mmCIF file of C-alpha atoms and ligand atoms in Angstrom:
data_model
loop_
_atom_site.group_PDB
_atom_site.id
_atom_site.type_symbol
_atom_site.label_atom_id
_atom_site.label_comp_id
_atom_site.label_asym_id
_atom_site.label_seq_id
_atom_site.Cartn_x
_atom_site.Cartn_y
_atom_site.Cartn_z
ATOM 1 C CA MET A 256 2.108 3.002 11.932
ATOM 2 C CA PHE A 257 5.580 2.125 10.900
ATOM 3 C CA ILE A 258 6.001 1.779 7.137
ATOM 4 C CA LEU A 259 8.959 0.319 5.321
ATOM 5 C CA SER A 260 10.059 1.691 1.983
ATOM 6 C CA LYS A 261 12.256 -1.326 1.375
ATOM 7 C CA LYS A 262 10.526 -4.145 -0.500
ATOM 8 C CA ASP A 263 11.400 -6.804 2.047
ATOM 9 C CA TRP A 264 8.155 -8.662 1.441
ATOM 10 C CA GLU A 265 9.578 -9.905 -1.841
ATOM 11 C CA LEU A 266 11.171 -13.124 -0.673
ATOM 12 C CA PRO A 267 13.396 -14.973 -3.141
ATOM 13 C CA GLU A 268 11.440 -17.464 -5.230
ATOM 14 C CA SER A 269 13.397 -20.347 -3.688
ATOM 15 C CA ALA A 270 12.143 -19.441 -0.206
ATOM 16 C CA VAL A 271 8.513 -19.899 -1.153
ATOM 17 C CA THR A 272 6.804 -23.271 -1.052
ATOM 18 C CA PRO A 273 5.215 -23.792 -4.453
ATOM 19 C CA GLU A 274 1.583 -22.931 -4.195
ATOM 20 C CA LYS A 275 0.864 -26.180 -6.023
ATOM 21 C CA LEU A 276 1.639 -27.984 -2.800
ATOM 22 C CA TYR A 277 -1.251 -26.256 -1.069
ATOM 23 C CA ARG A 278 -3.598 -26.453 -4.018
ATOM 24 C CA THR A 279 -3.178 -30.055 -5.102
ATOM 25 C CA HIS A 280 -2.989 -31.627 -1.650
ATOM 26 C CA ASN A 281 -5.917 -31.715 0.649
ATOM 27 C CA ARG A 282 -5.230 -30.665 4.224
ATOM 28 C CA ARG A 283 -4.572 -34.179 5.484
ATOM 29 C CA ASP A 284 -2.028 -34.830 2.739
ATOM 30 C CA PHE A 285 -0.426 -31.505 3.438
ATOM 31 C CA LEU A 286 0.018 -32.366 7.093
ATOM 32 C CA LYS A 287 1.470 -35.746 6.160
ATOM 33 C CA THR A 288 3.874 -34.028 3.805
ATOM 34 C CA LEU A 289 5.048 -31.876 6.661
ATOM 35 C CA GLY A 290 5.212 -34.802 9.039
ATOM 36 C CA THR A 291 2.824 -33.216 11.510
ATOM 37 C CA GLY A 292 -0.242 -35.346 10.859
ATOM 38 C CA VAL A 293 -2.341 -37.085 13.440
ATOM 39 C CA ALA A 294 -0.095 -40.170 13.575
ATOM 40 C CA ALA A 295 3.005 -38.038 13.986
ATOM 41 C CA ALA A 296 1.255 -35.968 16.643
ATOM 42 C CA ALA A 297 0.646 -39.098 18.731
ATOM 43 C CA LEU A 298 4.403 -39.623 18.968
ATOM 44 C CA LEU A 299 5.105 -36.132 20.239
ATOM 45 C CA PRO A 300 5.857 -35.397 23.903
ATOM 46 C CA ARG A 301 2.760 -34.476 25.876
ATOM 47 C CA GLY A 302 3.262 -30.709 25.821
ATOM 48 C CA LEU A 303 3.716 -30.558 22.080
ATOM 49 C CA ARG A 304 0.893 -32.997 21.526
ATOM 50 C CA ALA A 305 -1.484 -30.671 23.334
ATOM 51 C CA ALA A 306 -0.430 -27.790 21.112
ATOM 52 C CA THR A 307 -1.419 -29.752 18.015
ATOM 53 C CA GLY A 308 -4.809 -30.664 19.497
ATOM 54 C CA GLY A 309 -7.685 -30.477 17.048
ATOM 55 C CA PHE A 310 -5.630 -30.619 13.839
ATOM 56 C CA PRO A 311 -6.372 -31.181 11.059
ATOM 57 C CA ALA A 312 -9.455 -28.957 11.197
ATOM 58 C CA LYS A 313 -12.441 -29.371 8.900
ATOM 59 C CA GLU A 314 -13.006 -26.722 6.274
ATOM 60 C CA ASN A 315 -15.998 -24.469 6.873
ATOM 61 C CA PRO A 316 -17.703 -24.611 3.444
ATOM 62 C CA ALA A 317 -18.783 -20.977 3.763
ATOM 63 C CA TYR A 318 -15.093 -19.874 3.636
ATOM 64 C CA PRO A 319 -13.365 -22.471 1.444
ATOM 65 C CA LEU A 320 -9.786 -22.635 0.172
ATOM 66 C CA SER A 321 -11.148 -22.689 -3.367
ATOM 67 C CA ALA A 322 -12.828 -19.257 -3.118
ATOM 68 C CA LEU A 323 -9.692 -17.127 -2.721
ATOM 69 C CA LYS A 324 -6.060 -17.419 -3.746
ATOM 70 C CA PRO A 325 -4.241 -18.142 -0.484
ATOM 71 C CA THR A 326 -0.907 -16.474 0.190
ATOM 72 C CA ALA A 327 2.041 -18.868 0.510
ATOM 73 C CA TYR A 328 2.772 -20.054 4.068
ATOM 74 C CA GLU A 329 6.258 -18.537 3.964
ATOM 75 C CA PHE A 330 4.943 -15.037 3.315
ATOM 76 C CA ILE A 331 2.218 -15.275 5.975
ATOM 77 C CA THR A 332 4.772 -16.363 8.566
ATOM 78 C CA SER A 333 7.736 -14.131 7.677
ATOM 79 C CA TYR A 334 6.133 -10.744 6.873
ATOM 80 C CA ASN A 335 4.600 -9.774 10.201
ATOM 81 C CA ASN A 336 3.597 -6.976 12.519
ATOM 82 C CA PHE A 337 4.187 -7.955 16.149
ATOM 83 C CA TYR A 338 5.826 -4.983 17.851
ATOM 84 C CA GLU A 339 6.545 -6.991 20.998
ATOM 85 C CA PHE A 340 9.264 -8.596 18.875
ATOM 86 C CA GLY A 341 10.492 -5.583 16.910
ATOM 87 C CA MET A 342 9.333 -3.122 14.297
ATOM 88 C CA GLU A 343 10.719 -4.585 11.078
ATOM 89 C CA LYS A 344 8.506 -7.034 9.213
ATOM 90 C CA SER A 345 11.168 -9.739 9.501
ATOM 91 C CA ASP A 346 11.738 -9.228 13.261
ATOM 92 C CA PRO A 347 8.835 -11.285 14.696
ATOM 93 C CA LYS A 348 9.886 -14.499 12.968
ATOM 94 C CA GLU A 349 13.387 -14.099 14.320
ATOM 95 C CA TYR A 350 12.769 -12.763 17.821
ATOM 96 C CA ALA A 351 9.514 -14.574 18.733
ATOM 97 C CA ASN A 352 11.307 -17.894 18.301
ATOM 98 C CA LYS A 353 14.168 -17.294 20.707
ATOM 99 C CA GLY A 354 12.985 -18.937 23.893
ATOM 100 C CA TRP A 355 9.512 -17.343 24.189
ATOM 101 C CA LYS A 356 7.180 -20.058 25.585
ATOM 102 C CA THR A 357 3.580 -20.201 24.304
ATOM 103 C CA GLU A 358 2.725 -23.592 25.816
ATOM 104 C CA PRO A 359 1.221 -23.979 28.379
ATOM 105 C CA TRP A 360 -0.944 -20.830 28.052
ATOM 106 C CA THR A 361 -3.827 -19.543 30.157
ATOM 107 C CA ILE A 362 -6.565 -17.116 29.108
ATOM 108 C CA GLU A 363 -8.656 -15.321 31.673
ATOM 109 C CA VAL A 364 -12.252 -14.358 30.877
ATOM 110 C CA LYS A 365 -13.614 -11.782 33.311
ATOM 111 C CA GLY A 366 -15.774 -8.717 33.813
ATOM 112 C CA LEU A 367 -19.512 -8.516 33.192
ATOM 113 C CA VAL A 368 -20.117 -12.231 32.672
ATOM 114 C CA ARG A 369 -21.934 -14.967 34.572
ATOM 115 C CA ASN A 370 -19.088 -17.446 34.046
ATOM 116 C CA PRO A 371 -15.725 -15.821 34.703
ATOM 117 C CA ALA A 372 -12.988 -18.430 34.204
ATOM 118 C CA LYS A 373 -9.366 -19.155 33.506
ATOM 119 C CA PHE A 374 -8.880 -21.586 30.639
ATOM 120 C CA ASP A 375 -5.920 -23.553 29.450
ATOM 121 C CA VAL A 376 -5.952 -22.740 25.741
ATOM 122 C CA ASN A 377 -6.273 -26.387 24.678
ATOM 123 C CA ASP A 378 -9.222 -26.928 27.048
ATOM 124 C CA LEU A 379 -10.820 -23.780 25.652
ATOM 125 C CA ILE A 380 -10.565 -25.170 22.102
ATOM 126 C CA THR A 381 -12.312 -28.359 23.255
ATOM 127 C CA LYS A 382 -15.010 -26.429 25.137
ATOM 128 C CA ALA A 383 -15.577 -24.220 22.084
ATOM 129 C CA GLY A 384 -16.339 -27.323 20.025
ATOM 130 C CA GLY A 385 -12.992 -27.875 18.287
ATOM 131 C CA LEU A 386 -11.397 -26.323 15.256
ATOM 132 C CA GLU A 387 -12.537 -25.405 11.766
ATOM 133 C CA GLN A 388 -10.668 -23.893 8.831
ATOM 134 C CA ARG A 389 -11.711 -20.600 7.232
ATOM 135 C CA VAL A 390 -9.941 -18.755 4.452
ATOM 136 C CA TYR A 391 -10.164 -14.998 4.985
ATOM 137 C CA ARG A 392 -8.783 -11.873 3.366
ATOM 138 C CA HIS A 393 -6.330 -10.040 5.659
ATOM 139 C CA ARG A 394 -5.909 -6.275 5.044
ATOM 140 C CA CYS A 395 -3.428 -4.185 7.032
ATOM 141 C CA VAL A 396 -4.005 -0.461 7.574
ATOM 142 C CA GLU A 397 -0.594 -0.003 5.901
ATOM 143 C CA ALA A 398 -2.327 -0.919 2.588
ATOM 144 C CA TRP A 399 -0.985 -4.424 2.056
ATOM 145 C CA SER A 400 -3.025 -7.617 1.998
ATOM 146 C CA MET A 401 -2.846 -11.402 2.114
ATOM 147 C CA VAL A 402 -5.268 -14.334 2.076
ATOM 148 C CA VAL A 403 -4.860 -16.611 5.087
ATOM 149 C CA PRO A 404 -6.245 -20.112 5.756
ATOM 150 C CA TRP A 405 -6.862 -19.866 9.502
ATOM 151 C CA ASP A 406 -7.751 -22.712 11.849
ATOM 152 C CA GLY A 407 -9.717 -21.798 14.949
ATOM 153 C CA PHE A 408 -13.197 -21.360 16.385
ATOM 154 C CA PRO A 409 -15.849 -18.629 16.270
ATOM 155 C CA LEU A 410 -15.423 -15.959 18.954
ATOM 156 C CA ALA A 411 -19.199 -16.265 19.506
ATOM 157 C CA LYS A 412 -18.547 -19.681 21.089
ATOM 158 C CA LEU A 413 -16.275 -18.124 23.712
ATOM 159 C CA VAL A 414 -18.832 -15.366 24.336
ATOM 160 C CA ALA A 415 -21.526 -18.011 24.865
ATOM 161 C CA LEU A 416 -19.305 -19.848 27.382
ATOM 162 C CA ALA A 417 -18.724 -16.589 29.267
ATOM 163 C CA ASP A 418 -22.468 -15.775 29.237
ATOM 164 C CA PRO A 419 -22.384 -11.950 29.282
ATOM 165 C CA LYS A 420 -24.610 -10.007 31.664
ATOM 166 C CA PRO A 421 -27.063 -7.524 30.090
ATOM 167 C CA GLU A 422 -24.764 -4.566 30.974
ATOM 168 C CA ALA A 423 -21.895 -6.015 28.893
ATOM 169 C CA LYS A 424 -21.547 -4.045 25.658
ATOM 170 C CA TYR A 425 -17.862 -4.459 24.741
ATOM 171 C CA LEU A 426 -14.934 -6.865 24.981
ATOM 172 C CA GLN A 427 -11.399 -5.773 25.764
ATOM 173 C CA PHE A 428 -8.576 -8.098 24.730
ATOM 174 C CA LYS A 429 -5.158 -8.003 26.361
ATOM 175 C CA SER A 430 -1.948 -9.468 25.035
ATOM 176 C CA PHE A 431 0.903 -10.852 27.133
ATOM 177 C CA VAL A 432 3.698 -8.989 28.904
ATOM 178 C CA ASP A 433 7.083 -10.694 29.156
ATOM 179 C CA ARG A 434 9.883 -8.163 29.070
ATOM 180 C CA LYS A 435 12.481 -10.878 29.329
ATOM 181 C CA ALA A 436 11.309 -12.702 26.199
ATOM 182 C CA ALA A 437 10.012 -9.765 24.143
ATOM 183 C CA ILE A 438 12.683 -7.444 22.827
ATOM 184 C CA GLY A 439 10.160 -4.789 21.704
ATOM 185 C CA GLN A 440 8.703 -4.612 25.214
ATOM 186 C CA ARG A 441 12.183 -4.134 26.635
ATOM 187 C CA GLN A 442 12.793 -1.350 24.124
ATOM 188 C CA GLY A 443 9.404 0.223 24.923
ATOM 189 C CA ASN A 444 8.451 0.806 21.274
ATOM 190 C CA LEU A 445 4.707 0.872 22.255
ATOM 191 C CA ASP A 446 2.737 0.962 25.511
ATOM 192 C CA TYR A 447 2.260 -2.640 26.676
ATOM 193 C CA PRO A 448 0.291 -4.799 27.047
ATOM 194 C CA TYR A 449 -1.112 -4.431 23.529
ATOM 195 C CA VAL A 450 -4.880 -4.052 23.938
ATOM 196 C CA GLU A 451 -7.802 -4.175 21.538
ATOM 197 C CA GLY A 452 -11.587 -4.053 21.727
ATOM 198 C CA LEU A 453 -14.798 -4.987 19.960
ATOM 199 C CA ARG A 454 -18.435 -4.166 20.472
ATOM 200 C CA LEU A 455 -20.324 -7.228 21.750
ATOM 201 C CA ASP A 456 -22.385 -7.424 18.546
ATOM 202 C CA GLU A 457 -19.162 -7.372 16.495
ATOM 203 C CA ALA A 458 -17.722 -10.133 18.678
ATOM 204 C CA THR A 459 -20.749 -12.357 18.084
ATOM 205 C CA ASN A 460 -20.840 -11.692 14.336
ATOM 206 C CA GLU A 461 -20.281 -14.943 12.419
ATOM 207 C CA LEU A 462 -16.965 -13.681 10.997
ATOM 208 C CA ALA A 463 -15.198 -12.919 14.300
ATOM 209 C CA PHE A 464 -12.733 -15.754 14.800
ATOM 210 C CA MET A 465 -10.162 -16.965 17.326
ATOM 211 C CA ALA A 466 -7.276 -18.413 15.341
ATOM 212 C CA THR A 467 -5.021 -21.134 16.700
ATOM 213 C CA GLY A 468 -3.585 -22.363 13.403
ATOM 214 C CA ILE A 469 -2.543 -21.477 9.857
ATOM 215 C CA TYR A 470 -2.673 -23.933 6.942
ATOM 216 C CA GLY A 471 -3.621 -26.708 9.346
ATOM 217 C CA LYS A 472 -0.612 -26.271 11.614
ATOM 218 C CA PRO A 473 -0.426 -24.691 15.077
ATOM 219 C CA ILE A 474 -0.110 -20.945 14.654
ATOM 220 C CA PRO A 475 3.553 -19.883 14.700
ATOM 221 C CA ASN A 476 4.732 -17.589 17.483
ATOM 222 C CA GLN A 477 5.217 -14.672 15.074
ATOM 223 C CA ASN A 478 1.547 -14.861 14.019
ATOM 224 C CA GLY A 479 0.242 -14.739 17.590
ATOM 225 C CA ALA A 480 0.553 -18.165 19.218
ATOM 226 C CA PRO A 481 -1.302 -19.774 20.728
ATOM 227 C CA LEU A 482 -4.479 -17.735 20.141
ATOM 228 C CA ARG A 483 -5.192 -14.470 18.298
ATOM 229 C CA LEU A 484 -8.212 -12.559 17.148
ATOM 230 C CA VAL A 485 -9.179 -12.399 13.455
ATOM 231 C CA THR A 486 -11.754 -9.848 12.285
ATOM 232 C CA PRO A 487 -11.355 -9.889 8.489
ATOM 233 C CA TRP A 488 -13.584 -6.863 7.787
ATOM 234 C CA LYS A 489 -11.307 -4.688 9.939
ATOM 235 C CA TYR A 490 -7.722 -3.538 9.512
ATOM 236 C CA GLY A 491 -5.195 -6.037 10.790
ATOM 237 C CA PHE A 492 -4.267 -4.089 13.917
ATOM 238 C CA LYS A 493 -7.602 -5.160 15.475
ATOM 239 C CA GLY A 494 -6.337 -8.763 15.269
ATOM 240 C CA ILE A 495 -4.584 -8.828 18.631
ATOM 241 C CA LYS A 496 -2.080 -11.632 19.024
ATOM 242 C CA SER A 497 -1.218 -13.954 21.913
ATOM 243 C CA ILE A 498 -4.233 -13.062 24.061
ATOM 244 C CA VAL A 499 -4.066 -13.622 27.830
ATOM 245 C CA GLN A 500 -7.219 -11.840 28.963
ATOM 246 C CA ILE A 501 -10.690 -10.942 27.688
ATOM 247 C CA GLU A 502 -12.766 -8.578 29.801
ATOM 248 C CA PHE A 503 -16.435 -7.794 29.168
ATOM 249 C CA THR A 504 -17.183 -4.125 29.872
ATOM 250 C CA SER A 505 -20.002 -1.594 29.668
ATOM 251 C CA ARG A 506 -17.774 1.191 28.268
ATOM 252 C CA MET A 507 -15.832 1.324 25.002
ATOM 253 C CA PRO A 508 -12.351 0.028 25.851
ATOM 254 C CA GLU A 509 -9.053 1.535 24.770
ATOM 255 C CA ASN A 510 -7.115 0.029 21.892
ATOM 256 C CA THR A 511 -3.362 0.386 21.519
ATOM 257 C CA TRP A 512 -3.087 2.167 18.177
ATOM 258 C CA ALA A 513 -5.858 4.656 18.986
ATOM 259 C CA VAL A 514 -4.027 5.452 22.238
ATOM 260 C CA MET A 515 -0.680 5.797 20.448
ATOM 261 C CA ASN A 516 -2.057 7.963 17.616
ATOM 262 C CA GLY A 517 -5.790 8.663 17.734
ATOM 263 C CA GLN A 518 -5.645 11.041 14.750
ATOM 264 C CA GLU A 519 -4.708 8.153 12.473
ATOM 265 C CA TYR A 520 -6.152 5.012 14.097
ATOM 266 C CA GLY A 521 -9.601 4.612 15.622
ATOM 267 C CA PHE A 522 -11.632 2.053 17.536
ATOM 268 C CA TYR A 523 -13.632 0.723 14.586
ATOM 269 C CA ALA A 524 -10.871 0.297 11.973
ATOM 270 C CA ASN A 525 -13.319 -1.067 9.411
ATOM 271 C CA VAL A 526 -11.675 -1.562 6.018
ATOM 272 C CA ASN A 527 -12.988 1.293 3.868
ATOM 273 C CA PRO A 528 -11.585 2.290 0.461
ATOM 274 C CA HIS A 529 -13.438 5.643 0.679
ATOM 275 C CA VAL A 530 -11.851 6.843 3.923
ATOM 276 C CA ASP A 531 -8.143 7.446 3.478
ATOM 277 C CA HIS A 532 -5.506 7.276 6.158
ATOM 278 C CA PRO A 533 -4.232 10.829 6.765
ATOM 279 C CA ARG A 534 -0.903 9.862 5.160
ATOM 280 C CA TRP A 535 -1.937 7.482 2.348
ATOM 281 C CA SER A 536 -4.839 6.233 0.249
ATOM 282 C CA GLN A 537 -6.844 3.192 1.290
ATOM 283 C CA ALA A 538 -8.392 2.747 -2.181
ATOM 284 C CA SER A 539 -6.029 -0.053 -3.162
ATOM 285 C CA GLU A 540 -3.644 -2.528 -1.599
ATOM 286 C CA ARG A 541 -0.349 -4.254 -2.332
ATOM 287 C CA VAL A 542 -0.820 -8.021 -2.518
ATOM 288 C CA ILE A 543 1.952 -9.705 -0.563
ATOM 289 C CA GLY A 544 3.577 -12.522 -2.477
ATOM 290 C CA ALA A 545 2.126 -11.508 -5.838
ATOM 291 C CA GLY A 546 5.464 -10.304 -7.175
ATOM 292 C CA VAL A 547 6.760 -6.878 -8.121
ATOM 293 C CA PHE A 548 4.499 -6.467 -11.160
ATOM 294 C CA GLY A 549 1.447 -8.487 -10.127
ATOM 295 C CA GLY A 550 0.850 -6.853 -6.883
ATOM 296 C CA ARG A 551 -1.925 -4.211 -6.521
ATOM 297 C CA GLN A 552 -5.671 -4.561 -6.342
ATOM 298 C CA PRO A 553 -8.647 -2.362 -5.408
ATOM 299 C CA THR A 554 -9.663 -2.508 -1.745
ATOM 300 C CA LEU A 555 -13.227 -3.673 -1.105
ATOM 301 C CA MET A 556 -15.704 -2.130 1.357
ATOM 302 C CA PHE A 557 -15.440 -4.015 4.649
ATOM 303 C CA ASN A 558 -12.695 -5.989 2.868
ATOM 304 C CA GLY A 559 -15.357 -7.793 0.826
ATOM 305 C CA TYR A 560 -17.490 -8.807 3.827
ATOM 306 C CA GLU A 561 -20.254 -6.176 3.591
ATOM 307 C CA LYS A 562 -22.967 -8.841 3.354
ATOM 308 C CA GLN A 563 -21.982 -10.292 6.721
ATOM 309 C CA VAL A 564 -21.221 -7.083 8.652
ATOM 310 C CA GLY A 565 -22.851 -4.111 6.875
ATOM 311 C CA ALA A 566 -25.916 -4.198 9.170
ATOM 312 C CA LEU A 567 -23.707 -3.684 12.255
ATOM 313 C CA TYR A 568 -22.915 -0.133 11.131
ATOM 314 C CA LYS A 569 -26.275 1.092 9.801
ATOM 315 C CA GLY A 570 -26.574 4.780 10.689
ATOM 316 C CA LEU A 571 -22.961 5.063 11.909
ATOM 317 C CA ASP A 572 -20.884 7.837 10.347
ATOM 318 C CA LEU A 573 -17.961 5.816 8.977
ATOM 319 C CA VAL A 574 -15.847 8.914 8.306
ATOM 320 C CA ARG A 575 -15.942 10.027 11.925
ATOM 321 C CA ASN A 576 -15.877 6.496 13.295
ATOM 322 C CA TYR A 577 -12.730 5.362 11.480
HETATM 323 N N1 MTE B 900 -0.932 -7.980 18.291
HETATM 324 C C1 MTE B 900 0.041 -7.684 19.168
HETATM 325 N N2 MTE B 900 -0.012 -8.217 20.406
HETATM 326 N N3 MTE B 900 1.083 -6.849 18.853
HETATM 327 C C2 MTE B 900 1.156 -6.255 17.611
HETATM 328 O O1 MTE B 900 2.114 -5.496 17.358
HETATM 329 N N4 MTE B 900 0.152 -5.979 15.406
HETATM 330 C C3 MTE B 900 -1.155 -5.914 14.724
HETATM 331 C C4 MTE B 900 -1.930 -7.227 14.803
HETATM 332 N N5 MTE B 900 -1.864 -7.785 16.138
HETATM 333 C C5 MTE B 900 0.134 -6.548 16.657
HETATM 334 C C6 MTE B 900 -0.887 -7.450 17.034
HETATM 335 C C7 MTE B 900 -1.032 -5.501 13.328
HETATM 336 S S1 MTE B 900 -0.607 -3.871 13.058
HETATM 337 C C8 MTE B 900 -1.313 -6.329 12.287
HETATM 338 S S2 MTE B 900 -1.377 -5.782 10.681
HETATM 339 C C9 MTE B 900 -1.527 -7.776 12.504
HETATM 340 O O2 MTE B 900 -1.375 -8.155 13.863
HETATM 341 C C10 MTE B 900 -0.514 -8.554 11.691
HETATM 342 O O3 MTE B 900 -0.783 -9.921 11.752
HETATM 343 P P1 MTE B 900 0.187 -10.908 10.936
HETATM 344 O O4 MTE B 900 1.595 -10.603 11.328
HETATM 345 O O5 MTE B 900 -0.247 -12.288 11.349
HETATM 346 O O6 MTE B 900 -0.070 -10.640 9.470
#
């Protein structure tokens, strides 16, 4: 995967919203501060109003803001990997906000399910029972990390709506193709659409999450609007952005980075400090936003989520199944 030597993640201090704002305000106050609260949402034109549907979301007490030190909003939304919009970390924020439309948005659920369907994303959120907030660690295979307060719903809810047939063992996720809007797709820097996959039992694990927001606001385009996958025990490349299709299959599906470079990136991509990337160590990680001197910490097995997901991989050789 592309690695920058330049320290472009170190934004100037002035560009970063003081963390105090996030810590001392509850979510409702925070939304008011930003002028995107419920009352403000009611005044928005219909299209925009739909995109804010479900906010503010209620915190899931199992994954609270107080348990981890969340990364500042500005870092989460300006240091991104989204190759459809370029290969530099600063590219997605710039190029994903130049006329690319993420509302309205349709997601197709198909394959080995009893209820194949096409959903408008806002209807899907309602059908999945609305939004909740969860604060998760986010660890990229490039050995950097953040802590992100996501808003969204459990992927298990979508799986239940689809009602998989007994032969369904995997899910394949597909991202959008829009060569006109996406400069990286025009340049052909990867094979598109970007695809990812999960085993069905991974998809129904309590941690697997469909994110539609960050810090109580609709997810910005550069982070994968309007809907992206979040699997916090896996490297970030599993977290496919801007999903348009989910297909239930009986065979292990392809995933983009394993297709591009299978020697370095696999299907499982579980965070593992004991299995190094061929070109660098995975034992520790650079903490984005922690400053030049504050910024490295040991990487945890399954990114700290062994209790929730360890049983999924009992008996699996994690060195071979990287
Ligand atoms: N999804 C799509 N469609 N295209 C991408 O290039 N990059 C992946 C993942 N999802 C990517 C994607 C990678 S490598 C990472 S680390 C995460 O998104 C980054 O998510 P973030 O920018 O929200 O931190």
